[in-house]
Amino acid sequence: MLKIDNLHAGYGGTAVLHGISLHVAKGQVVSLIGSNGAGKSTTMRAVSGMIRPTAGAILLNDADVTGMESYEIARRGLAHSPEGRRVFPTLSVTDNLLLGAFPRFTGSRPKGDINADLERAIDLFPRLKERRTQLAGTLSGGEQQMLAMARAVMQNPDVMLFDEPSMGLAPILVEEVFRIIERLKQEGVTMLLVEQFAAAALNVSDYGYVLESGRINIHGPAEQLRNDPAVRAAYLGGSH
Amino acid sequence: MEVFLQIIFSGIAVGMIYAVIAFGYQLTFATSGTLNFSQGDALAFGALAGLSIVEHLHNYWLMIPVVMVVGALYGVMIERLGVRPALKIKSEGWIMATIALGIIVHNVAENIWGKDDLKFPSPVSEIPINILGANVLPMEIIVVFGALGLMLAVELFNRKSIYGKAVVATSADRDAAGLMGINTSLVIVFSYALSSLTAAFAGVLIAPLTLTGASMGAALGLKAFAVAIIGGLTSGLGVIVGGLILGITETATGFYISTGYKDVPGLILLLLVLAIKPAGLFGKTAIKKV
Ligand SMILES: Nc1ncnc2c1ncn2[C@@H]1O[C@H](COP(=O)(O)OP(=O)(O)OP(=O)(O)O)[C@@H](O)[C@H]1O
Ligand SMILES: [Mg+2]
């Protein structure tokens, strides 16, 4: 479904990723774990076209999307819920959700039933229900995170990238985020997940990659990584 | 009292023209952080094109949609030639580029329509109507409602249609809009088209009240820029209030002091706003790069 091969990327001449390869198969949840600054968000940005890779290839549904603009990659079925939520503050919750379905309105993605999906998104994220007409900028941080995830669901994508969906949330909301990821997984959604709570992320994942300074040295089935002493010591220490 | 009302009414008509051009500045600033400094030339070009079109169509009202298309194409050209190359390399080159393109358009207009000011036939009676003792030209009323109507139409489009929402999203967060599958480069082209369409529309609104010529837009474009700064580059309401303030103070100064000093209060106001509230009276973010 999503295949990254020998990806190099960075910012204005500074290389951050030094040739990483990973694979997310259909229906799988894959975690990318690593310490702060390892390049997890950079990987996601390169995949979704927010930054242009300097070398390597990205395949989405077997099609080469390397170097495409982010709107083209989104229209080909990739949703990226970026670090820091990035909801549209001056638009209502409903409008934010409808914009997730933008390519479906314009015919560049299969239309499906947008209204039914709106109900489904609200159903998945019940906290948004009472706030449909509220401006996204006036939501609490947790609610904005829910909205950012719901907006990605509205894209009805083939692959979803979630970059730290639990960032800055109270523990009870962190649990809710993981419950939602679990539920999306049961619905068959393919996901690449970056989470500070690496242990919880590996619990919902099928496979994991460990990113260190822009390189992947360790990867394997989530079960195996959870029991790997080196991974445990470096990444699974404090988390639940 | 009657004189005072007269000043208010005349000021409102001029002020709404400033407002609608300033609104055009806002449209491109919102999506791309850039301004089309050839808006005044778009206005003059629109008015002159409108004059030629009216000569063929013999109908002012049918001419308006045609001029809007001309204005939109003008905006697309400015974006392609002057703005996109600069945005691509994140430079401020668009400032000089849009000014230069405006000068070229000005010269082209002079060569097509000549340097002399032309009379634009009024589509309505030129006999003033008496409102509470003040004389108001029917065309002045059309100017006010035309300008308000256009701004309202754009606002409705932004709020109600999914394409308008995509424009708002691009203005709020261009990267995130791209992730939603929105072609943000196209949105910027569109905002330039809409912005110049607005200026061309303002041109054919004001033309029957003034003289029409290649240079008619220079002062209007500059004053509308002042209005955009006074009202705030992000507030639709701000440009209306700013336009009215400028229009009315100008008319009042022209009457009570001297027409020679007509432009002074607006500029003083501009300097005051820049010193005290750089984001504009209604704006949230200050203009940083210009
Ligand atoms: N916009 C940017 N411009 C320049 N350098 C950047 C930019 N964003 C990230 N970097 C640098 O790239 C490196 C990797 O950053 P990245 O955001 O990918 O890390 P991360 O693994 O997501 O970390 P975190 O867990 O803190 O989110 C860091 O050294 C960072 O300073
Ligand atoms: Mg990150």
mmCIF file of N, CA and C in Angstrom, chain A residues 74-124:
data_model
loop_
_atom_site.group_PDB
_atom_site.id
_atom_site.type_symbol
_atom_site.label_atom_id
_atom_site.label_comp_id
_atom_site.label_asym_id
_atom_site.label_seq_id
_atom_site.Cartn_x
_atom_site.Cartn_y
_atom_site.Cartn_z
ATOM 1 N N ALA A 74 -2.547 13.642 -1.730
ATOM 2 C CA ALA A 74 -3.803 13.491 -0.984
ATOM 3 C C ALA A 74 -4.894 12.928 -1.889
ATOM 4 N N ARG A 75 -4.958 13.426 -3.118
ATOM 5 C CA ARG A 75 -5.995 12.962 -4.050
ATOM 6 C C ARG A 75 -5.777 11.511 -4.457
ATOM 7 N N ARG A 76 -4.544 11.047 -4.302
ATOM 8 C CA ARG A 76 -4.287 9.642 -4.624
ATOM 9 C C ARG A 76 -4.531 8.728 -3.434
ATOM 10 N N GLY A 77 -5.007 9.316 -2.326
ATOM 11 C CA GLY A 77 -5.453 8.446 -1.246
ATOM 12 C C GLY A 77 -4.591 8.424 0.006
ATOM 13 N N LEU A 78 -3.825 9.498 0.234
ATOM 14 C CA LEU A 78 -3.050 9.548 1.463
ATOM 15 C C LEU A 78 -3.556 10.693 2.339
ATOM 16 N N ALA A 79 -3.823 10.370 3.607
ATOM 17 C CA ALA A 79 -4.198 11.422 4.553
ATOM 18 C C ALA A 79 -3.080 11.572 5.557
ATOM 19 N N HIS A 80 -2.703 12.811 5.844
ATOM 20 C CA HIS A 80 -1.637 13.067 6.812
ATOM 21 C C HIS A 80 -2.192 14.016 7.858
ATOM 22 N N SER A 81 -2.348 13.524 9.073
ATOM 23 C CA SER A 81 -2.746 14.388 10.179
ATOM 24 C C SER A 81 -1.450 14.872 10.831
ATOM 25 N N PRO A 82 -1.046 16.105 10.539
ATOM 26 C CA PRO A 82 0.321 16.519 10.857
ATOM 27 C C PRO A 82 0.531 16.843 12.329
ATOM 28 N N GLU A 83 1.802 16.909 12.688
ATOM 29 C CA GLU A 83 2.186 17.308 14.039
ATOM 30 C C GLU A 83 1.603 18.702 14.321
ATOM 31 N N GLY A 84 1.075 18.874 15.512
ATOM 32 C CA GLY A 84 0.564 20.192 15.885
ATOM 33 C C GLY A 84 -0.840 20.469 15.372
ATOM 34 N N ARG A 85 -1.553 19.427 15.000
ATOM 35 C CA ARG A 85 -2.993 19.484 14.684
ATOM 36 C C ARG A 85 -3.331 20.214 13.399
ATOM 37 N N ARG A 86 -2.938 21.478 13.310
ATOM 38 C CA ARG A 86 -3.132 22.239 12.065
ATOM 39 C C ARG A 86 -4.574 22.243 11.569
ATOM 40 N N VAL A 87 -5.540 22.389 12.489
ATOM 41 C CA VAL A 87 -6.924 22.582 12.043
ATOM 42 C C VAL A 87 -7.059 24.012 11.522
ATOM 43 N N PHE A 88 -8.132 24.308 10.797
ATOM 44 C CA PHE A 88 -8.336 25.651 10.258
ATOM 45 C C PHE A 88 -9.117 26.473 11.281
ATOM 46 N N PRO A 89 -8.429 27.350 12.005
ATOM 47 C CA PRO A 89 -9.035 27.966 13.185
ATOM 48 C C PRO A 89 -10.242 28.853 12.895
ATOM 49 N N THR A 90 -10.278 29.472 11.701
ATOM 50 C CA THR A 90 -11.365 30.413 11.424
ATOM 51 C C THR A 90 -12.579 29.732 10.795
ATOM 52 N N LEU A 91 -12.501 28.405 10.672
ATOM 53 C CA LEU A 91 -13.643 27.670 10.114
ATOM 54 C C LEU A 91 -14.282 26.811 11.205
ATOM 55 N N SER A 92 -15.567 26.505 11.003
ATOM 56 C CA SER A 92 -16.280 25.705 11.995
ATOM 57 C C SER A 92 -15.785 24.258 11.966
ATOM 58 N N VAL A 93 -16.151 23.523 12.983
ATOM 59 C CA VAL A 93 -15.798 22.105 13.056
ATOM 60 C C VAL A 93 -16.328 21.363 11.829
ATOM 61 N N THR A 94 -17.594 21.609 11.496
ATOM 62 C CA THR A 94 -18.172 20.940 10.320
ATOM 63 C C THR A 94 -17.413 21.305 9.052
ATOM 64 N N ASP A 95 -17.085 22.593 8.895
ATOM 65 C CA ASP A 95 -16.359 22.998 7.683
ATOM 66 C C ASP A 95 -14.977 22.342 7.618
ATOM 67 N N ASN A 96 -14.307 22.229 8.757
ATOM 68 C CA ASN A 96 -13.026 21.529 8.779
ATOM 69 C C ASN A 96 -13.198 20.093 8.302
ATOM 70 N N LEU A 97 -14.264 19.457 8.766
ATOM 71 C CA LEU A 97 -14.499 18.064 8.381
ATOM 72 C C LEU A 97 -14.825 17.970 6.888
ATOM 73 N N LEU A 98 -15.646 18.898 6.412
ATOM 74 C CA LEU A 98 -16.012 18.871 4.989
ATOM 75 C C LEU A 98 -14.777 19.081 4.117
ATOM 76 N N LEU A 99 -13.841 19.913 4.584
ATOM 77 C CA LEU A 99 -12.629 20.145 3.792
ATOM 78 C C LEU A 99 -11.785 18.880 3.698
ATOM 79 N N GLY A 100 -11.890 18.019 4.718
ATOM 80 C CA GLY A 100 -11.215 16.735 4.602
ATOM 81 C C GLY A 100 -11.701 15.987 3.368
ATOM 82 N N ALA A 101 -12.981 16.211 3.043
ATOM 83 C CA ALA A 101 -13.572 15.518 1.892
ATOM 84 C C ALA A 101 -13.461 16.344 0.615
ATOM 85 N N PHE A 102 -12.650 17.408 0.626
ATOM 86 C CA PHE A 102 -12.596 18.317 -0.535
ATOM 87 C C PHE A 102 -12.439 17.603 -1.879
ATOM 88 N N PRO A 103 -11.452 16.678 -2.002
ATOM 89 C CA PRO A 103 -11.297 16.038 -3.326
ATOM 90 C C PRO A 103 -12.504 15.198 -3.712
ATOM 91 N N ARG A 104 -13.295 14.816 -2.735
ATOM 92 C CA ARG A 104 -14.498 14.036 -3.036
ATOM 93 C C ARG A 104 -15.593 14.947 -3.575
ATOM 94 N N PHE A 105 -15.633 16.192 -3.112
ATOM 95 C CA PHE A 105 -16.597 17.150 -3.655
ATOM 96 C C PHE A 105 -16.254 17.501 -5.095
ATOM 97 N N THR A 106 -14.963 17.604 -5.391
ATOM 98 C CA THR A 106 -14.559 18.117 -6.694
ATOM 99 C C THR A 106 -14.377 17.009 -7.724
ATOM 100 N N GLY A 107 -14.593 15.765 -7.303
ATOM 101 C CA GLY A 107 -14.532 14.679 -8.271
ATOM 102 C C GLY A 107 -13.145 14.099 -8.474
ATOM 103 N N SER A 108 -12.143 14.567 -7.711
ATOM 104 C CA SER A 108 -10.827 13.980 -7.912
ATOM 105 C C SER A 108 -10.612 12.756 -7.015
ATOM 106 N N ARG A 109 -11.609 12.463 -6.174
ATOM 107 C CA ARG A 109 -11.648 11.170 -5.478
ATOM 108 C C ARG A 109 -13.092 10.688 -5.488
ATOM 109 N N PRO A 110 -13.293 9.366 -5.401
ATOM 110 C CA PRO A 110 -14.672 8.861 -5.434
ATOM 111 C C PRO A 110 -15.520 9.527 -4.357
ATOM 112 N N LYS A 111 -16.697 9.953 -4.734
ATOM 113 C CA LYS A 111 -17.511 10.770 -3.846
ATOM 114 C C LYS A 111 -17.988 10.002 -2.608
ATOM 115 N N GLY A 112 -18.537 8.815 -2.820
ATOM 116 C CA GLY A 112 -19.099 8.078 -1.697
ATOM 117 C C GLY A 112 -20.231 8.866 -1.077
ATOM 118 N N ASP A 113 -20.551 8.559 0.159
ATOM 119 C CA ASP A 113 -21.622 9.270 0.842
ATOM 120 C C ASP A 113 -21.012 10.202 1.885
ATOM 121 N N ILE A 114 -20.824 11.465 1.517
ATOM 122 C CA ILE A 114 -20.121 12.404 2.394
ATOM 123 C C ILE A 114 -20.898 12.640 3.684
ATOM 124 N N ASN A 115 -22.216 12.757 3.562
ATOM 125 C CA ASN A 115 -23.011 12.998 4.773
ATOM 126 C C ASN A 115 -22.943 11.828 5.742
ATOM 127 N N ALA A 116 -22.978 10.624 5.199
ATOM 128 C CA ALA A 116 -22.880 9.446 6.061
ATOM 129 C C ALA A 116 -21.516 9.415 6.745
ATOM 130 N N ASP A 117 -20.476 9.799 6.009
ATOM 131 C CA ASP A 117 -19.143 9.811 6.601
ATOM 132 C C ASP A 117 -19.009 10.889 7.675
ATOM 133 N N LEU A 118 -19.728 12.005 7.457
ATOM 134 C CA LEU A 118 -19.728 13.065 8.469
ATOM 135 C C LEU A 118 -20.323 12.520 9.759
ATOM 136 N N GLU A 119 -21.405 11.779 9.634
ATOM 137 C CA GLU A 119 -22.028 11.170 10.818
ATOM 138 C C GLU A 119 -21.074 10.170 11.465
ATOM 139 N N ARG A 120 -20.401 9.401 10.625
ATOM 140 C CA ARG A 120 -19.488 8.379 11.132
ATOM 141 C C ARG A 120 -18.327 9.038 11.872
ATOM 142 N N ALA A 121 -17.811 10.145 11.322
ATOM 143 C CA ALA A 121 -16.700 10.840 11.965
ATOM 144 C C ALA A 121 -17.125 11.385 13.320
ATOM 145 N N ILE A 122 -18.323 11.957 13.358
ATOM 146 C CA ILE A 122 -18.840 12.496 14.614
ATOM 147 C C ILE A 122 -19.066 11.359 15.616
ATOM 148 N N ASP A 123 -19.473 10.222 15.079
ATOM 149 C CA ASP A 123 -19.721 9.046 15.904
ATOM 150 C C ASP A 123 -18.409 8.521 16.500
ATOM 151 N N LEU A 124 -17.347 8.553 15.674
ATOM 152 C CA LEU A 124 -16.035 8.117 16.146
ATOM 153 C C LEU A 124 -15.471 9.073 17.195
#
